[in-house]
């Protein structure tokens, strides 16, 4: 083999290796660019999802506050109704006892919600 031929053969081997390395370098560069694009796109999507979750959290917080307000309002309204109904019931029972017993029975002298135990089985 002549010196010139050897030179060309080495040149071809090195050229092919260089081309392969350049191609590999370009491939890696394009891969990095694609990966970076995918990462940026994923980050945008996750940020959008985070914003949606924040909005849902705000809605639930508002619903929770509205529910508490409604519960408080119902408690006040029903509580007053129960108090009024309880007083009216006490007055009605006192009136019934006055008529039945023939005595002056006042509502404040009536004990309500007292558990009665019939140990002698007198109440049928």
Short mmCIF file of C-alpha atoms in Angstrom, two decimals:
data_model
loop_
_atom_site.label_atom_id
_atom_site.label_comp_id
_atom_site.label_asym_id
_atom_site.label_seq_id
_atom_site.Cartn_x
_atom_site.Cartn_y
_atom_site.Cartn_z
CA UNK A 1 0.00 0.00 0.00
CA UNK A 2 1.33 3.33 -0.92
CA UNK A 3 1.62 6.24 1.37
CA UNK A 4 -0.94 8.20 -0.57
CA UNK A 5 -3.52 5.40 -0.45
CA UNK A 6 -2.98 4.94 3.25
CA UNK A 7 -3.47 8.64 3.74
CA UNK A 8 -6.80 8.54 1.89
CA UNK A 9 -7.92 5.47 3.76
CA UNK A 10 -7.17 7.11 7.12
CA UNK A 11 -8.87 10.26 5.90
CA UNK A 12 -12.01 8.29 4.93
CA UNK A 13 -12.10 6.50 8.28
CA UNK A 14 -11.68 9.74 10.18
CA UNK A 15 -14.21 11.52 7.95
CA UNK A 16 -16.81 8.83 8.51
CA UNK A 17 -16.17 8.96 12.25
CA UNK A 18 -16.42 12.76 12.18
CA UNK A 19 -19.69 12.61 10.22
CA UNK A 20 -21.04 10.05 12.68
CA UNK A 21 -20.03 12.25 15.60
CA UNK A 22 -21.52 15.34 13.97
CA UNK A 23 -24.74 13.43 13.27
CA UNK A 24 -24.80 12.17 16.84
CA UNK A 25 -24.15 15.67 18.12
CA UNK A 26 -26.98 17.07 15.99
CA UNK A 27 -29.27 14.25 17.08
CA UNK A 28 -28.49 14.94 20.74
CA UNK A 29 -29.03 18.65 20.21
CA UNK A 30 -32.41 18.06 18.54
CA UNK A 31 -33.35 15.58 21.27
CA UNK A 32 -32.47 18.13 23.93
CA UNK A 33 -34.56 20.75 22.14
CA UNK A 34 -37.51 18.36 21.88
CA UNK A 35 -37.17 17.38 25.52
CA UNK A 36 -37.02 21.05 26.56
CA UNK A 37 -40.14 21.77 24.49
CA UNK A 38 -41.97 18.83 26.11
CA UNK A 39 -40.87 19.99 29.57
CA UNK A 40 -42.08 23.54 28.93
CA UNK A 41 -45.39 22.22 27.56
CA UNK A 42 -45.83 19.95 30.60
CA UNK A 43 -45.06 22.84 32.94
CA UNK A 44 -47.69 25.00 31.20
CA UNK A 45 -50.25 22.23 31.52
CA UNK A 46 -49.48 21.65 35.21
CA UNK A 47 -49.73 25.38 35.89
CA UNK A 48 -53.13 25.42 34.17
CA UNK A 49 -54.24 22.45 36.31
CA UNK A 50 -52.98 24.23 39.44
CA UNK A 51 -55.04 27.30 38.51
CA UNK A 52 -58.11 25.09 38.06
CA UNK A 53 -57.58 23.47 41.45
CA UNK A 54 -57.17 26.91 43.04
CA UNK A 55 -60.49 27.98 41.50
CA UNK A 56 -62.20 24.80 42.74
CA UNK A 57 -60.76 25.41 46.23
CA UNK A 58 -62.13 28.98 46.18
CA UNK A 59 -65.55 27.70 45.12
CA UNK A 60 -65.59 25.08 47.90
CA UNK A 61 -64.50 27.67 50.46
CA UNK A 62 -67.34 29.96 49.36
CA UNK A 63 -69.83 27.08 49.45
CA UNK A 64 -68.59 26.14 52.92
CA UNK A 65 -69.02 29.73 54.17
CA UNK A 66 -72.47 29.93 52.55
CA UNK A 67 -73.45 26.62 54.16
CA UNK A 68 -72.29 27.79 57.60
CA UNK A 69 -74.25 31.04 57.15
CA UNK A 70 -77.34 29.10 56.08
CA UNK A 71 -76.95 26.66 58.97
CA UNK A 72 -76.65 29.56 61.43
CA UNK A 73 -79.72 31.27 59.92
CA UNK A 74 -81.79 28.05 60.07
CA UNK A 75 -80.60 27.46 63.65
CA UNK A 76 -81.76 30.92 64.67
CA UNK A 77 -85.10 30.67 62.89
CA UNK A 78 -85.85 27.12 64.02
CA UNK A 79 -84.49 27.80 67.48
CA UNK A 80 -86.86 30.72 67.93
CA UNK A 81 -89.69 28.61 66.57
CA UNK A 82 -88.85 25.81 69.03
CA UNK A 83 -88.68 28.26 71.92
CA UNK A 84 -92.02 29.81 70.95
CA UNK A 85 -93.61 26.40 70.37
CA UNK A 86 -92.23 25.14 73.68
CA UNK A 87 -93.66 28.10 75.57
CA UNK A 88 -97.02 27.69 73.85
CA UNK A 89 -97.00 23.99 74.71
CA UNK A 90 -96.17 24.76 78.36
CA UNK A 91 -99.02 27.29 78.46
CA UNK A 92 -101.41 24.74 76.91
CA UNK A 93 -100.40 22.04 79.39
CA UNK A 94 -100.73 24.49 82.31
CA UNK A 95 -104.22 25.43 81.08
CA UNK A 96 -105.19 21.78 80.77
CA UNK A 97 -103.89 21.04 84.26
CA UNK A 98 -105.74 24.08 85.67
CA UNK A 99 -108.97 22.80 84.21
CA UNK A 100 -108.34 19.17 85.16
CA UNK A 101 -106.99 19.73 88.66
CA UNK A 102 -109.11 22.74 89.49
CA UNK A 103 -106.03 24.62 90.76
CA UNK A 104 -104.01 27.55 89.57
CA UNK A 105 -101.09 25.95 87.66
CA UNK A 106 -98.53 28.27 86.12
CA UNK A 107 -96.32 27.28 83.16
CA UNK A 108 -93.13 28.04 85.14
CA UNK A 109 -94.17 25.44 87.75
CA UNK A 110 -94.35 22.66 85.16
CA UNK A 111 -91.27 20.43 84.85
CA UNK A 112 -90.80 19.38 81.26
CA UNK A 113 -88.74 16.54 79.84
CA UNK A 114 -88.35 14.76 83.13
CA UNK A 115 -87.98 11.03 82.85
CA UNK A 116 -90.66 9.22 84.82
CA UNK A 117 -90.02 5.69 85.95
CA UNK A 118 -93.14 3.65 86.71
CA UNK A 119 -91.62 1.08 89.06
CA UNK A 120 -95.04 0.01 90.38
CA UNK A 121 -96.50 -0.37 86.90
CA UNK A 122 -99.32 2.06 87.65
CA UNK A 123 -99.29 3.67 84.18
CA UNK A 124 -100.78 1.30 81.60
#
